[in-house]
CSV table of C-alpha atoms and ligand atoms in Angstrom, one decimal:
chain,number,residue,atom,x,y,z
A,6,MET,CA,-91.4,82.2,-382.5
A,7,ILE,CA,-90.9,78.5,-381.8
A,8,THR,CA,-87.8,79.2,-379.6
A,9,GLU,CA,-89.8,81.8,-377.7
A,10,THR,CA,-92.7,79.4,-377.0
A,11,ALA,CA,-90.3,76.6,-376.2
A,12,GLU,CA,-88.5,78.8,-373.7
A,13,LYS,CA,-91.8,79.9,-372.1
A,14,ILE,CA,-92.9,76.3,-371.6
A,15,ARG,CA,-89.5,75.3,-370.2
A,16,SER,CA,-89.4,78.2,-367.7
A,17,MET,CA,-93.1,77.6,-366.9
A,18,GLU,CA,-94.2,81.0,-367.9
A,19,ILE,CA,-96.7,78.9,-369.9
A,20,ARG,CA,-97.7,76.0,-367.7
A,21,GLY,CA,-100.4,73.5,-367.0
A,22,ALA,CA,-100.6,70.3,-369.1
A,23,GLY,CA,-103.5,71.6,-371.3
A,24,ARG,CA,-102.1,75.0,-371.8
A,25,ILE,CA,-98.7,73.8,-372.9
A,26,ALA,CA,-100.4,71.5,-375.4
A,27,ARG,CA,-102.5,74.3,-376.9
A,28,SER,CA,-99.6,76.7,-377.0
A,29,ALA,CA,-97.4,74.1,-378.8
A,30,ALA,CA,-100.1,73.5,-381.4
A,31,ALA,CA,-100.4,77.3,-381.9
A,32,ALA,CA,-96.7,77.7,-382.2
A,33,LEU,CA,-96.5,75.0,-384.9
A,34,ARG,CA,-99.4,76.7,-386.8
A,35,ASP,CA,-97.7,80.1,-386.6
A,36,TYR,CA,-94.3,78.7,-387.6
A,37,ALA,CA,-95.9,76.9,-390.6
A,38,ALA,CA,-97.3,80.2,-391.7
A,39,GLU,CA,-93.9,81.9,-391.6
A,40,ILE,CA,-91.5,79.2,-393.0
A,41,GLU,CA,-90.2,80.5,-396.4
A,42,THR,CA,-89.3,77.6,-398.6
A,43,PRO,CA,-90.5,76.7,-402.0
A,44,ASP,CA,-90.2,72.9,-401.6
A,45,LEU,CA,-92.2,70.5,-399.6
A,46,GLU,CA,-89.2,68.6,-398.3
A,47,GLY,CA,-87.7,71.8,-396.8
A,48,PHE,CA,-91.0,72.7,-395.2
A,49,VAL,CA,-91.5,69.3,-393.6
A,50,SER,CA,-88.0,69.1,-392.2
A,51,GLY,CA,-88.4,72.7,-390.8
A,52,MET,CA,-91.6,71.6,-389.2
A,53,GLU,CA,-90.0,68.5,-387.8
A,54,ARG,CA,-87.2,70.5,-386.2
A,55,ALA,CA,-89.7,72.8,-384.7
A,56,ALA,CA,-91.7,69.9,-383.3
A,57,GLU,CA,-88.6,68.4,-381.8
A,58,MET,CA,-87.7,71.7,-380.1
A,59,LEU,CA,-91.1,71.8,-378.5
A,60,LEU,CA,-91.0,68.2,-377.5
A,61,GLU,CA,-87.8,68.7,-375.6
A,62,THR,CA,-89.1,71.4,-373.3
A,63,ARG,CA,-90.8,69.4,-370.6
A,64,PRO,CA,-90.9,65.6,-370.4
A,65,THR,CA,-93.8,64.6,-368.3
A,66,ALA,CA,-97.1,66.0,-369.5
A,67,VAL,CA,-98.3,63.6,-372.3
A,68,SER,CA,-100.6,66.3,-373.6
A,69,LEU,CA,-97.6,67.9,-375.2
A,70,PRO,CA,-96.4,65.0,-377.4
A,71,ASN,CA,-100.0,64.1,-378.1
A,72,ALA,CA,-100.8,67.6,-379.4
A,73,ILE,CA,-97.6,67.8,-381.4
A,74,HIS,CA,-98.0,64.4,-383.0
A,75,THR,CA,-101.7,65.2,-383.8
A,76,VAL,CA,-100.7,68.4,-385.6
A,77,MET,CA,-97.6,66.8,-387.4
A,78,ALA,CA,-99.6,63.8,-388.5
A,79,SER,CA,-101.7,66.1,-390.7
A,80,LEU,CA,-98.7,66.5,-393.0
A,81,ALA,CA,-99.0,63.0,-394.3
A,82,GLY,CA,-100.0,62.9,-397.9
A,83,SER,CA,-99.6,66.7,-398.5
A,84,GLN,CA,-98.6,67.6,-402.1
A,85,THR,CA,-97.5,71.2,-401.9
A,86,VAL,CA,-96.1,73.6,-399.4
A,87,LYS,CA,-99.5,75.5,-399.5
A,88,ASP,CA,-101.4,72.3,-398.9
A,89,ALA,CA,-99.1,71.3,-396.0
A,90,ARG,CA,-99.4,74.7,-394.4
A,91,GLU,CA,-103.2,74.5,-394.6
A,92,ARG,CA,-103.2,71.1,-393.1
A,93,ILE,CA,-101.1,72.2,-390.1
A,94,THR,CA,-103.3,75.3,-389.6
A,95,ARG,CA,-106.5,73.2,-389.7
A,96,SER,CA,-105.2,70.5,-387.5
A,97,ALA,CA,-103.7,72.9,-384.9
A,98,ASN,CA,-106.9,75.0,-384.8
A,99,GLU,CA,-109.0,71.8,-384.4
A,100,PHE,CA,-106.8,70.6,-381.5
A,101,ILE,CA,-107.0,74.0,-379.7
A,102,LEU,CA,-110.8,74.2,-380.1
A,103,GLY,CA,-111.2,70.5,-379.1
A,104,SER,CA,-109.1,71.1,-376.0
A,105,GLU,CA,-111.1,74.1,-374.9
A,106,GLN,CA,-114.3,72.3,-375.5
A,107,ALA,CA,-113.0,69.3,-373.5
A,108,VAL,CA,-112.2,71.4,-370.5
A,109,ASP,CA,-115.7,72.9,-370.6
A,110,ARG,CA,-117.3,69.4,-370.9
A,111,ILE,CA,-115.2,68.1,-368.0
A,112,ALA,CA,-116.2,71.0,-365.9
A,113,ALA,CA,-119.9,70.3,-366.6
A,114,ILE,CA,-119.5,66.5,-365.8
A,115,GLY,CA,-117.1,67.0,-362.8
A,116,ALA,CA,-119.3,69.7,-361.2
A,117,ARG,CA,-122.1,67.2,-360.6
A,118,HIS,CA,-119.8,65.3,-358.2
A,119,ILE,CA,-119.5,68.4,-356.0
A,120,ARG,CA,-122.5,68.6,-353.6
A,121,GLU,CA,-124.1,71.4,-351.7
A,122,GLY,CA,-122.2,71.9,-348.4
A,123,ASP,CA,-119.2,69.8,-349.5
A,124,THR,CA,-115.6,70.5,-348.6
A,125,VAL,CA,-113.4,70.0,-351.7
A,126,LEU,CA,-109.6,69.8,-351.6
A,127,THR,CA,-107.5,70.6,-354.7
A,128,HIS,CA,-103.7,70.5,-355.3
A,129,CYS,CA,-101.8,72.7,-357.8
A,130,ASN,CA,-103.4,74.8,-360.4
A,131,SER,CA,-105.3,72.6,-362.9
A,132,GLU,CA,-107.5,74.2,-365.4
A,133,ALA,CA,-109.5,71.0,-365.7
A,134,ALA,CA,-109.9,70.4,-361.9
A,135,LEU,CA,-110.7,74.1,-361.2
A,136,GLY,CA,-113.2,74.0,-364.1
A,137,CYS,CA,-115.2,71.5,-362.1
A,138,ILE,CA,-115.1,73.6,-359.0
A,139,LEU,CA,-115.9,76.8,-360.7
A,140,GLU,CA,-118.8,75.2,-362.6
A,141,ALA,CA,-120.3,73.9,-359.4
A,142,ALA,CA,-120.0,77.4,-357.9
A,143,ARG,CA,-121.7,78.9,-361.0
A,144,SER,CA,-124.5,76.5,-360.7
A,145,GLY,CA,-125.3,78.0,-357.3
A,146,LYS,CA,-123.9,75.3,-355.0
A,147,GLU,CA,-122.4,76.6,-351.7
A,148,PHE,CA,-119.3,74.7,-350.7
A,149,GLU,CA,-115.8,75.3,-349.4
A,150,VAL,CA,-112.4,74.5,-350.8
A,151,PHE,CA,-109.0,73.6,-349.4
A,152,ALA,CA,-106.2,74.6,-351.7
A,153,THR,CA,-102.5,73.6,-351.1
A,154,GLU,CA,-99.5,75.9,-351.4
A,155,VAL,CA,-97.7,73.6,-353.9
A,156,ARG,CA,-94.1,74.0,-353.1
A,157,PRO,CA,-91.7,74.9,-354.7
A,158,ARG,CA,-93.5,76.9,-357.4
A,159,ASN,CA,-96.5,77.9,-355.4
A,160,GLN,CA,-99.1,77.3,-358.1
A,161,GLY,CA,-101.6,77.3,-355.2
A,162,LEU,CA,-101.4,81.1,-355.2
A,163,LEU,CA,-102.9,81.1,-358.7
A,164,THR,CA,-105.6,78.8,-357.6
A,165,ILE,CA,-106.7,80.8,-354.5
A,166,HIS,CA,-106.9,84.0,-356.6
A,167,VAL,CA,-109.2,82.3,-359.1
A,168,LEU,CA,-111.3,80.9,-356.3
A,169,ASN,CA,-111.5,84.1,-354.5
A,170,ASP,CA,-112.5,86.0,-357.7
A,171,ALA,CA,-115.2,83.4,-358.3
A,172,GLY,CA,-116.6,84.0,-354.8
A,173,VAL,CA,-115.7,80.5,-353.4
A,174,ARG,CA,-114.8,80.3,-349.7
A,175,THR,CA,-111.3,78.9,-349.6
A,176,ASN,CA,-108.7,77.7,-347.0
A,177,TYR,CA,-105.1,78.0,-348.1
A,178,ILE,CA,-102.8,75.4,-346.5
A,179,VAL,CA,-99.2,74.3,-346.7
A,180,ASP,CA,-98.7,71.0,-348.4
A,181,SER,CA,-97.9,69.1,-345.3
A,182,ALA,CA,-101.2,70.1,-343.6
A,183,VAL,CA,-103.3,67.9,-346.0
A,184,ARG,CA,-103.6,64.9,-343.7
A,185,SER,CA,-104.6,67.1,-340.7
A,186,PHE,CA,-107.6,68.3,-342.7
A,187,MET,CA,-108.5,65.2,-344.7
A,188,ASN,CA,-111.2,64.1,-342.3
A,189,ASP,CA,-113.1,67.3,-343.0
A,190,VAL,CA,-112.8,66.9,-346.8
A,191,ASP,CA,-115.6,65.3,-348.8
A,192,LEU,CA,-113.9,65.1,-352.2
A,193,VAL,CA,-110.4,65.6,-353.6
A,194,VAL,CA,-110.3,67.0,-357.2
A,195,VAL,CA,-107.0,67.2,-359.0
A,196,GLY,CA,-105.8,67.4,-362.6
A,197,ALA,CA,-103.3,65.2,-364.5
A,198,ASP,CA,-100.3,65.5,-366.6
A,199,ALA,CA,-100.5,61.9,-367.8
A,200,VAL,CA,-102.7,58.9,-367.3
A,201,THR,CA,-101.2,55.5,-368.0
A,202,VAL,CA,-102.9,52.4,-369.5
A,203,ASN,CA,-103.3,50.9,-366.1
A,204,GLY,CA,-105.0,54.0,-364.7
A,205,ALA,CA,-102.1,55.4,-362.8
A,206,VAL,CA,-102.2,59.2,-362.6
A,207,VAL,CA,-99.1,61.4,-363.0
A,208,ASN,CA,-99.7,64.8,-361.5
A,209,LYS,CA,-97.9,67.6,-359.5
A,210,ILE,CA,-95.6,66.4,-356.8
A,211,GLY,CA,-97.5,65.7,-353.6
A,212,THR,CA,-100.6,64.4,-355.4
A,213,SER,CA,-99.8,60.8,-354.4
A,214,GLN,CA,-99.4,61.7,-350.7
A,215,ILE,CA,-102.8,63.4,-350.9
A,216,ALA,CA,-104.3,60.3,-352.5
A,217,LEU,CA,-102.8,58.2,-349.7
A,218,ALA,CA,-104.3,60.4,-347.0
A,219,ALA,CA,-107.7,60.4,-348.9
A,220,HIS,CA,-107.6,56.6,-349.1
A,221,GLU,CA,-107.0,56.3,-345.4
A,222,ALA,CA,-109.9,58.7,-344.6
A,223,ARG,CA,-112.1,57.1,-347.3
A,224,THR,CA,-112.4,60.4,-349.1
A,225,PRO,CA,-113.2,60.0,-352.8
A,226,PHE,CA,-110.4,61.0,-355.1
A,227,MET,CA,-111.4,62.5,-358.5
A,228,VAL,CA,-109.1,63.3,-361.4
A,229,ALA,CA,-110.1,65.7,-364.2
A,230,ALA,CA,-108.2,64.9,-367.4
A,231,GLU,CA,-108.8,65.4,-371.1
A,232,THR,CA,-108.4,62.3,-373.2
A,233,TYR,CA,-105.2,63.7,-374.8
A,234,LYS,CA,-103.5,63.3,-371.4
A,235,PHE,CA,-103.8,59.5,-371.7
A,236,ALA,CA,-100.5,58.0,-372.7
A,237,PRO,CA,-100.8,55.3,-375.5
A,238,ARG,CA,-97.2,54.3,-375.3
A,239,THR,CA,-97.5,53.0,-371.8
A,240,LEU,CA,-99.2,50.1,-373.6
A,241,LEU,CA,-95.8,49.2,-374.9
A,242,GLY,CA,-94.4,49.3,-371.3
A,243,GLU,CA,-93.0,52.8,-371.9
A,244,LEU,CA,-92.7,54.8,-368.6
A,245,ILE,CA,-93.6,58.4,-368.2
A,246,ALA,CA,-90.5,60.4,-367.7
A,247,MET,CA,-90.5,62.3,-364.4
A,248,GLU,CA,-89.3,65.9,-364.7
A,249,GLU,CA,-86.8,67.0,-362.0
A,250,ARG,CA,-86.4,70.7,-362.1
A,251,ASP,CA,-83.6,73.0,-361.0
A,252,SER,CA,-82.8,72.6,-357.3
A,253,GLY,CA,-82.6,76.4,-357.0
A,254,GLU,CA,-86.4,76.4,-357.1
A,255,VAL,CA,-86.4,74.6,-353.7
A,256,LEU,CA,-83.4,76.3,-352.0
A,257,PRO,CA,-81.5,79.3,-353.5
A,258,ARG,CA,-78.2,78.3,-355.0
A,259,GLU,CA,-76.3,80.7,-352.8
A,260,LEU,CA,-77.6,78.8,-349.7
A,261,GLN,CA,-76.8,75.4,-351.2
A,262,ALA,CA,-73.2,76.5,-351.7
A,263,ASP,CA,-72.7,76.4,-347.9
A,264,LEU,CA,-74.0,72.9,-347.7
A,265,PRO,CA,-71.6,70.7,-349.8
A,266,LEU,CA,-73.0,67.4,-348.4
A,267,VAL,CA,-76.7,68.3,-349.1
A,268,ARG,CA,-78.2,67.5,-352.4
A,269,VAL,CA,-81.5,69.3,-352.9
A,270,ARG,CA,-84.0,67.3,-355.0
A,271,ASN,CA,-86.8,68.8,-356.9
A,272,PRO,CA,-89.1,66.2,-358.6
A,273,ALA,CA,-92.0,68.0,-360.3
A,274,PHE,CA,-94.4,65.1,-360.5
A,275,ASP,CA,-95.3,61.8,-358.9
A,276,VAL,CA,-97.4,58.8,-359.7
A,277,THR,CA,-100.7,57.9,-358.0
A,278,PRO,CA,-101.6,54.2,-358.5
A,279,ALA,CA,-105.0,53.4,-359.9
A,280,GLU,CA,-106.1,51.9,-356.6
A,281,TYR,CA,-106.1,55.3,-355.0
A,282,VAL,CA,-108.2,56.9,-357.7
A,283,ASP,CA,-112.0,56.6,-357.7
A,284,LEU,CA,-112.9,58.5,-360.8
A,285,ILE,CA,-111.3,60.1,-363.9
A,286,VAL,CA,-113.5,62.7,-365.5
A,287,THR,CA,-112.8,63.0,-369.2
A,288,GLU,CA,-114.7,65.0,-371.9
A,289,LYS,CA,-116.1,61.6,-373.0
A,290,GLY,CA,-117.5,60.8,-369.6
A,291,ALA,CA,-116.4,59.8,-366.2
A,292,ILE,CA,-114.6,56.4,-366.0
A,293,PRO,CA,-113.0,54.3,-363.2
A,294,PRO,CA,-109.2,54.3,-363.7
A,295,GLN,CA,-109.3,50.7,-364.7
A,296,MET,CA,-111.0,51.8,-368.0
A,297,ALA,CA,-108.1,53.9,-369.1
A,298,TYR,CA,-107.4,51.5,-371.9
A,299,ILE,CA,-110.8,52.1,-373.4
A,300,ILE,CA,-109.9,55.8,-373.8
A,301,ILE,CA,-106.6,54.9,-375.4
A,302,ARG,CA,-108.2,52.5,-377.8
A,303,ASP,CA,-111.4,54.4,-378.7
A,304,TYR,CA,-110.3,58.0,-378.6
A,305,LEU,CA,-106.6,57.9,-379.2
A,306,GLY,CA,-106.8,55.2,-381.9
A,307,TRP,CA,-104.5,52.6,-380.3
A,308,GLY,CA,-106.2,49.2,-380.9
A,309,LEU,CA,-104.5,45.8,-381.6
A,310,GLU,CA,-103.3,46.8,-385.0
A,311,GLU,CA,-101.5,50.0,-383.9
A,312,PHE,CA,-100.1,48.2,-380.9
A,313,ASN,CA,-98.7,45.4,-383.1
A,314,ARG,CA,-97.3,47.8,-385.7
A,315,GLU,CA,-95.6,49.8,-383.0
A,316,PHE,CA,-94.3,46.8,-381.2
A,317,VAL,CA,-92.8,45.3,-384.3
A,318,SER,CA,-91.3,48.6,-385.4
A,319,ARG,CA,-89.3,48.6,-382.1
A,320,ARG,CA,-88.5,44.9,-381.7
A,321,GLY,CA,-88.5,43.6,-385.2
A,322,GLU,CA,-90.8,40.8,-386.6
A,323,PRO,CA,-91.3,37.9,-384.3
A,324,GLU,CA,-89.5,34.7,-385.4
B,28,RI2,P1,-104.3,71.3,-366.5
B,28,RI2,C1,-99.7,71.1,-364.0
B,28,RI2,O1,-98.3,70.9,-364.2
B,28,RI2,C2,-100.1,70.5,-362.7
B,28,RI2,O2,-99.5,69.2,-362.4
B,28,RI2,C3,-101.6,70.3,-363.0
B,28,RI2,O3,-102.2,69.4,-362.1
B,28,RI2,C4,-101.5,69.7,-364.4
B,28,RI2,O4,-100.5,70.4,-365.0
B,28,RI2,C5,-102.7,69.7,-365.2
B,28,RI2,O5,-103.1,71.0,-365.4
B,28,RI2,P2,-97.3,72.2,-364.1
B,28,RI2,O6,-97.2,72.8,-365.6
B,28,RI2,O7,-104.0,70.8,-367.8
B,28,RI2,O8,-97.8,73.2,-363.1
B,28,RI2,O9,-105.6,70.7,-365.9
B,28,RI2,O10,-96.0,71.6,-363.8
B,28,RI2,O11,-104.4,72.8,-366.4
């Protein structure tokens, strides 16, 4: 079960930062129910191995470690295997429900920023970003969307199907056409895989170019991100690992074989600095990117004490 979910996340059969977080929480819960061991120690080490396996699948979306650590933290203080199992189940279910509610809340808040007659551009296939667009459509507003193709995995195809089914008029463009249309766009809405303490947004490759084009055209750039996509460890100077996927996704390996001097690169994400982001819509409200630390402190529990504890545990006591 764990190996199956891990493989689906790695191969992107399960994808999207929120979805992978929820499916990891569900996999831990289901694994906890099936581990057969009479002693707590065996149970905990089995769960730790499972957590490790899920953590290794994809490195960038912070929602994944945040979900796994939340569920695993519930094991602290458990007395028996039964108790531990119940804690994992409760915590995983709470995470999944909280995540679904967060996406709904973000949709409600984000939709207000889409106005009647607007042209909205989105990139990739973000549940949180699309939620805002779909909610605006549900509320009866008439507007138009530009959706990018999103090479090399073409997640834009998923997006245009959803928009079409929801009755939203949509233009489908190749990634490189963004700047040509930017002057017609009133608002860019994208999701996030991670948000750092200084408000930088990590999202699907191409996002930062779109942000640059939006900045140049003075088009507002809005990010839809649940609080569990904020990365507390960036407080310690930790960088978000950028996934580079198999080059065969960009150019079939057979074709690469004829081009010995060509190295095909396939970074899956990029970083948009805070200065290109106008608004981050979270389930707790919309914030400017400069307020990212408030989310990390107030909702992810990383205040001064936690920072110092973690800092000392890495570097040792100061002299
Ligand atoms: P939600 C996706 O990553 C995209 O980068 C998308 O913008 C982001 O996760 C957030 O998606 P991938 O799994 O959580 O397609 O909003 O690599 O669905």
